[in-house]
PDB file of C-alpha atoms in Angstrom:
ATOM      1  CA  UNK A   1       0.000   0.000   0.000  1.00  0.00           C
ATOM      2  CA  UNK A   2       2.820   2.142   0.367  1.00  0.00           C
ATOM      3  CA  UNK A   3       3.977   1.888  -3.043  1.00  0.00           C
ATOM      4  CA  UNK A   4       0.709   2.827  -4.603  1.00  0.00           C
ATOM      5  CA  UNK A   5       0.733   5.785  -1.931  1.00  0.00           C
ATOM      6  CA  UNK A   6       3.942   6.815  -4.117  1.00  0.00           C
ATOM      7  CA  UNK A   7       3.125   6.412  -7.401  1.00  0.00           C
ATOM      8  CA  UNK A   8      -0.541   7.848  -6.789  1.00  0.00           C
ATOM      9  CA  UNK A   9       1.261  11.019  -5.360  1.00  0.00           C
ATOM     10  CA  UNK A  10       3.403  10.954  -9.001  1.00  0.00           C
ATOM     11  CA  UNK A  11       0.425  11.472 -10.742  1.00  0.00           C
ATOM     12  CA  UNK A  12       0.563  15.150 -11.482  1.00  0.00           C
ATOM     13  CA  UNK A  13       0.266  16.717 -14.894  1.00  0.00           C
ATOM     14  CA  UNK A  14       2.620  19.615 -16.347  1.00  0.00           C
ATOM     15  CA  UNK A  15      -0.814  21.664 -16.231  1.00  0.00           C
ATOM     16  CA  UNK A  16      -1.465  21.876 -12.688  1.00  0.00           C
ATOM     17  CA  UNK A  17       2.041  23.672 -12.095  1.00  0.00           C
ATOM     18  CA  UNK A  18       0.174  26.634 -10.739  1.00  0.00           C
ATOM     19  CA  UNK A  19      -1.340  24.545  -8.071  1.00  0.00           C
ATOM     20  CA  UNK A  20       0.110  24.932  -4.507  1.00  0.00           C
ATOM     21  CA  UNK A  21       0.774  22.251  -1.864  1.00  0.00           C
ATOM     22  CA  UNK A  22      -2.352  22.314   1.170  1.00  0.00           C
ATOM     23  CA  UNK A  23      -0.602  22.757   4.382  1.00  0.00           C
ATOM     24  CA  UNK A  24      -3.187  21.449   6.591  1.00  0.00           C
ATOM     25  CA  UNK A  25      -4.657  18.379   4.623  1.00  0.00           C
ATOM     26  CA  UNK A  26      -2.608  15.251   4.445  1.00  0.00           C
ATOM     27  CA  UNK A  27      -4.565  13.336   1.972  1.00  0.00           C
ATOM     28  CA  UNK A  28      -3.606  12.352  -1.558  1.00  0.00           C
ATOM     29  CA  UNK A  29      -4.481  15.513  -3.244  1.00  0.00           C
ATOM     30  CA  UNK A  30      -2.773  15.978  -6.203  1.00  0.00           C
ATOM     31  CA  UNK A  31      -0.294  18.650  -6.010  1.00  0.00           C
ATOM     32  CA  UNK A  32       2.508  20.371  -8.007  1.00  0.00           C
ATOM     33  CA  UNK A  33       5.522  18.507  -8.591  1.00  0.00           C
ATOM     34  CA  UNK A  34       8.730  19.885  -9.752  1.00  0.00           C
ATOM     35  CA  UNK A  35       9.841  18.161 -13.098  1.00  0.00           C
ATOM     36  CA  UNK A  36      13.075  18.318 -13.694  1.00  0.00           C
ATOM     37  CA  UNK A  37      13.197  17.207 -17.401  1.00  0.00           C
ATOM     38  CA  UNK A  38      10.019  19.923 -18.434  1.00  0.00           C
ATOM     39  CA  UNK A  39      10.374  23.698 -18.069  1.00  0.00           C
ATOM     40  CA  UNK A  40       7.304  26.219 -17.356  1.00  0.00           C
ATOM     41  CA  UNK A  41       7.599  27.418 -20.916  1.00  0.00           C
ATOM     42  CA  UNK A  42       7.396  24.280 -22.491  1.00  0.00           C
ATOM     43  CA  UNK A  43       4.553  23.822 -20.754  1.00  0.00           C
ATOM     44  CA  UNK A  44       2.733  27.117 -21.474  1.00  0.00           C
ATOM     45  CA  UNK A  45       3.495  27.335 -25.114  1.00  0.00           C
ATOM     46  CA  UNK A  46       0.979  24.941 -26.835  1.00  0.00           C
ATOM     47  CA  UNK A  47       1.682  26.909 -30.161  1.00  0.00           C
ATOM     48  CA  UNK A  48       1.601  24.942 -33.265  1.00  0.00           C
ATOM     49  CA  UNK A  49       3.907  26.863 -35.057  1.00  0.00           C
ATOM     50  CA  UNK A  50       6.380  24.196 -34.698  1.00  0.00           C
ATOM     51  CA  UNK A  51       4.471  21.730 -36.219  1.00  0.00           C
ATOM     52  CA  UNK A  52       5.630  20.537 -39.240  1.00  0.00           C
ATOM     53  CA  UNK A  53       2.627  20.586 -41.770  1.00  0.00           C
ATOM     54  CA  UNK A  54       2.382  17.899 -44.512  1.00  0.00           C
ATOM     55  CA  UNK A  55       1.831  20.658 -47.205  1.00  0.00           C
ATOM     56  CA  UNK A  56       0.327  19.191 -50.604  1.00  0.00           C
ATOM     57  CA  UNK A  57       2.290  19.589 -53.816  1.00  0.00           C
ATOM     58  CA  UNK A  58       1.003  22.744 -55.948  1.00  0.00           C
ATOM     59  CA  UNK A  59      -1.037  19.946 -58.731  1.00  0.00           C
ATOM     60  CA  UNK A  60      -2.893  18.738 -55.687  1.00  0.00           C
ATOM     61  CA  UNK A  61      -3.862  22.040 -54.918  1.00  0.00           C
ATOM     62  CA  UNK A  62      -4.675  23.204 -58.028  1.00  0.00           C
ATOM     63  CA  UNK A  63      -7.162  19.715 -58.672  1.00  0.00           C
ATOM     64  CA  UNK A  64      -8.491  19.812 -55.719  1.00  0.00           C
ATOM     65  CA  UNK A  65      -9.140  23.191 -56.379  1.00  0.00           C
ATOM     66  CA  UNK A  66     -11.064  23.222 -59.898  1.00  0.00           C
ATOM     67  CA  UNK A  67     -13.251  20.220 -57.700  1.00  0.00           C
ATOM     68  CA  UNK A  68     -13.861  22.565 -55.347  1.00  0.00           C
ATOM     69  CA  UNK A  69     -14.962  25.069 -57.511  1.00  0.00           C
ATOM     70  CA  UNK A  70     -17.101  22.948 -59.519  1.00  0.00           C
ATOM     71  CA  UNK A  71     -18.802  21.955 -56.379  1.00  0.00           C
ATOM     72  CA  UNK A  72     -19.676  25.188 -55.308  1.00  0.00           C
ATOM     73  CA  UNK A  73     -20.853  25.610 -59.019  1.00  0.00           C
ATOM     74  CA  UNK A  74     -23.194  22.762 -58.719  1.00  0.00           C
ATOM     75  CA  UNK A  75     -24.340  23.758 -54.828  1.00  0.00           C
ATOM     76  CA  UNK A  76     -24.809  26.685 -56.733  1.00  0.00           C
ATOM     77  CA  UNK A  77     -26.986  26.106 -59.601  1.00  0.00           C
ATOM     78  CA  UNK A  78     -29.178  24.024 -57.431  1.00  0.00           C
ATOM     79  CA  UNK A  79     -29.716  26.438 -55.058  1.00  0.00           C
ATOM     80  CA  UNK A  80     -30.436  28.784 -58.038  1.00  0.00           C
ATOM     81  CA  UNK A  81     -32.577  26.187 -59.440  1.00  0.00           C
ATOM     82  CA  UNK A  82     -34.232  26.002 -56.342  1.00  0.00           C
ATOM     83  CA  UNK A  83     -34.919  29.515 -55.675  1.00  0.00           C
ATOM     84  CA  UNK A  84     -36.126  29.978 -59.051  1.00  0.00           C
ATOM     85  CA  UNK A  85     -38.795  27.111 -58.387  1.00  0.00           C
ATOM     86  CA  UNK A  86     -40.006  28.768 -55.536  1.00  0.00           C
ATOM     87  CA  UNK A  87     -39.969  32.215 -56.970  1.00  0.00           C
ATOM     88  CA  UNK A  88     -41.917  31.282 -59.699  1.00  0.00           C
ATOM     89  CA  UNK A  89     -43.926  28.882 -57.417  1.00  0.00           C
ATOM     90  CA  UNK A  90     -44.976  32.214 -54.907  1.00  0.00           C
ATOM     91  CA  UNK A  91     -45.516  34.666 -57.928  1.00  0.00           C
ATOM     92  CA  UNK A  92     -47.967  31.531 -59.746  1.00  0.00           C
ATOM     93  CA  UNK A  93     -49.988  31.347 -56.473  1.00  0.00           C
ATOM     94  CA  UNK A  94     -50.276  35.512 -55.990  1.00  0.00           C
ATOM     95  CA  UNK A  95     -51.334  35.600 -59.482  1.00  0.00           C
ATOM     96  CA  UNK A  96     -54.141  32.998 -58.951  1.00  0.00           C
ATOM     97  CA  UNK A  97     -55.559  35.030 -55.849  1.00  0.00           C
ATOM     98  CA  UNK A  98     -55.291  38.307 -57.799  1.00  0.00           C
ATOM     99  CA  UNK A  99     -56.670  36.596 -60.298  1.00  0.00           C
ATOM    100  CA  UNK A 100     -59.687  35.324 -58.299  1.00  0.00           C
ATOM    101  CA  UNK A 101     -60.466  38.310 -56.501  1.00  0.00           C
ATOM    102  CA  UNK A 102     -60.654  40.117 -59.897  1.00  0.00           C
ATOM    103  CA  UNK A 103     -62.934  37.965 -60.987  1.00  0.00           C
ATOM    104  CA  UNK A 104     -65.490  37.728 -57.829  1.00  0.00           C
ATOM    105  CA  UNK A 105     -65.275  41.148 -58.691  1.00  0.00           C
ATOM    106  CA  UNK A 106     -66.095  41.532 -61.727  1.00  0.00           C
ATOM    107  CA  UNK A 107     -68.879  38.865 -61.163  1.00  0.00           C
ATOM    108  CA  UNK A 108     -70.545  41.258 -58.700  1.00  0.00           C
ATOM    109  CA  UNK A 109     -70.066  44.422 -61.004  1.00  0.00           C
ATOM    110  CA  UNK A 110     -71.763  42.532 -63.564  1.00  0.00           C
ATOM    111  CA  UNK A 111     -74.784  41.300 -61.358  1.00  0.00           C
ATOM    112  CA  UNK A 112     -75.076  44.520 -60.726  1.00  0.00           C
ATOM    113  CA  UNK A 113     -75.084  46.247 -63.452  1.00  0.00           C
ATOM    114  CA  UNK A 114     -77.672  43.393 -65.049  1.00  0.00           C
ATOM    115  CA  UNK A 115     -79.848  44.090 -62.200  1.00  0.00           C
ATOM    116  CA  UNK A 116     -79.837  48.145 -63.298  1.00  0.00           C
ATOM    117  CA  UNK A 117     -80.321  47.239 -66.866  1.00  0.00           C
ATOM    118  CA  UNK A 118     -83.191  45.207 -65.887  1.00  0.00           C
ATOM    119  CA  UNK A 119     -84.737  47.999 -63.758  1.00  0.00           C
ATOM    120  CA  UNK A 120     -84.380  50.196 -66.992  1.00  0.00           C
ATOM    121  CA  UNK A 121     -85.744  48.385 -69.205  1.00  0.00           C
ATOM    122  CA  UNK A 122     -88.906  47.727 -67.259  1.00  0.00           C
ATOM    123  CA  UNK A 123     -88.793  51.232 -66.488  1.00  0.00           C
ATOM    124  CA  UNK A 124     -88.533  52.068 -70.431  1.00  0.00           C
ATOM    125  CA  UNK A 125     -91.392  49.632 -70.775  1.00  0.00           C
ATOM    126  CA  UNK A 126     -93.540  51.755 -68.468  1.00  0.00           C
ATOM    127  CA  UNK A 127     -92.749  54.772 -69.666  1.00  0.00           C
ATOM    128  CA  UNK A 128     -93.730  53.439 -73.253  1.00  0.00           C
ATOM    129  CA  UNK A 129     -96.590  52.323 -72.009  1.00  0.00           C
ATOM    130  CA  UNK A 130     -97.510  56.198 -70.446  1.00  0.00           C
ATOM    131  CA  UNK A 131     -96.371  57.569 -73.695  1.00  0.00           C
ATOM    132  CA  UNK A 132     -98.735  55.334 -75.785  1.00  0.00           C
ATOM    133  CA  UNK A 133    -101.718  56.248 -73.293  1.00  0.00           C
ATOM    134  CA  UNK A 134    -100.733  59.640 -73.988  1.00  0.00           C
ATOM    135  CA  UNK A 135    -100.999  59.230 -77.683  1.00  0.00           C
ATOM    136  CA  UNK A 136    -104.425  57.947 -77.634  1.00  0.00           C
ATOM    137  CA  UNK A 137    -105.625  60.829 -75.378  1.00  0.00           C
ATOM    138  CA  UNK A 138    -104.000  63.163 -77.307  1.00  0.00           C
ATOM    139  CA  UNK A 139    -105.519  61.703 -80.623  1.00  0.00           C
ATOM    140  CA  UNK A 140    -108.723  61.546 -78.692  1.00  0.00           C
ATOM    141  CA  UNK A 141    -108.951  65.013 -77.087  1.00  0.00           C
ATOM    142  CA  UNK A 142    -107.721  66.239 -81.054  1.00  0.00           C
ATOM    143  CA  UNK A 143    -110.970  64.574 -82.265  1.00  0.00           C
ATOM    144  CA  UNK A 144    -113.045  65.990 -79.706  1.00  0.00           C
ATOM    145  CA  UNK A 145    -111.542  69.477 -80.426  1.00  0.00           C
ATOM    146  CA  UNK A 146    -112.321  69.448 -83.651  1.00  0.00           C
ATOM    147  CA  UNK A 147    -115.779  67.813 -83.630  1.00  0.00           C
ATOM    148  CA  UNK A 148    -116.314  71.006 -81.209  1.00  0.00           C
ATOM    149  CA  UNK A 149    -114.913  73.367 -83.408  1.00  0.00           C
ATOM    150  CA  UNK A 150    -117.107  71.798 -86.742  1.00  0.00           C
ATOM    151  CA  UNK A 151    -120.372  72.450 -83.814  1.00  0.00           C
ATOM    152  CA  UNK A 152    -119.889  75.978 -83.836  1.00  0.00           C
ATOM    153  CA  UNK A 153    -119.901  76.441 -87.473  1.00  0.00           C
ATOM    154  CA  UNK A 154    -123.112  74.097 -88.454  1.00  0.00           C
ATOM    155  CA  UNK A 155    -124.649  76.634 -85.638  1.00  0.00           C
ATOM    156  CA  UNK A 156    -123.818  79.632 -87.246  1.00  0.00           C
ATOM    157  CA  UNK A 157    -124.497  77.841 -90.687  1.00  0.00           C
ATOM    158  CA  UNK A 158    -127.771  77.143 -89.559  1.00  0.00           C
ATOM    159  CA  UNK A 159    -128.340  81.120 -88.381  1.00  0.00           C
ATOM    160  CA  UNK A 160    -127.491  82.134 -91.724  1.00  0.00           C
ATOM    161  CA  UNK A 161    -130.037  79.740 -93.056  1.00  0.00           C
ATOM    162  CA  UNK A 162    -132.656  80.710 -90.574  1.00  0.00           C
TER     163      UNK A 162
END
């Protein structure tokens, strides 16, 4: 049990440099350890600049750089596509409402104005009607002037035969 006592209390990682021993605790708390063989700074800088990068040769690039671009190209045109579908997909269905509403309009503009023709024409009718009435009383009331006018002159006819 000792042993593992030991190498439990190895266990400490270059990252937990900053963390001090506890004075008053004697359990197995993991605290900073001096390494000999790694320095603060190597453990700080976590840059990758030293990295050596596998760097592709200039035809690579260049391939994979035409597929690339013909990718995009196609994501693209599909997109495009797409849009254009829907576009034309929208502007179809507004057209049909417009289209409806114009004619539920014009449906009830033309009810309507049937209805007023209607109401002219009967009025036309009746005013026909008044006008041929009219006629016949004036033709009538003519022929009852002048069989009133032809009285006066058999009267004075007769006086000059008396």
């Amino acid at each position: 049990m000792g042993n593992y006592q030991k190498f439990k209390r190895s266990w400490k990682c270059p990252t937990c440099t900053n963390v001090t021993e506890r004075r008053s605790r004697k359990d197995d708390t993991p605290v900073k350890v001096n390494c000999g063989d790694s320095s603060p700074s190597d453990v700080i800088n976590m840059s990758s600049d030293n990295m050596q990068v596998n760097e592709l040769p200039p035809s690579d690039f260049e391939h994979h750089g035409e597929e690339l671009g013909k990718l995009l190209d196609d994501k693209l045109d599909t997109k495009l596509q797409n849009t254009r579908h829907s576009l034309a997909s929208e502007i179809k269905q507004e057209f049909n409402e417009v289209l409806m509403k114009l004619e539920s309009e014009f449906l009830k503009i033309t009810e309507s104005l049937t209805g007023e023709i209607c109401d002219l024409k009967r009025e036309i009718s009746t005013l026909r009607e008044k006008v041929q009435t009219l006629e016949q009383e004036n033709i009538y009331a003519r022929k009852q002037v002048e069989s009133e006018q032809n009285k006066p002159s058999k009267i004075s006819h007769m006086d000059n035969v008396c």
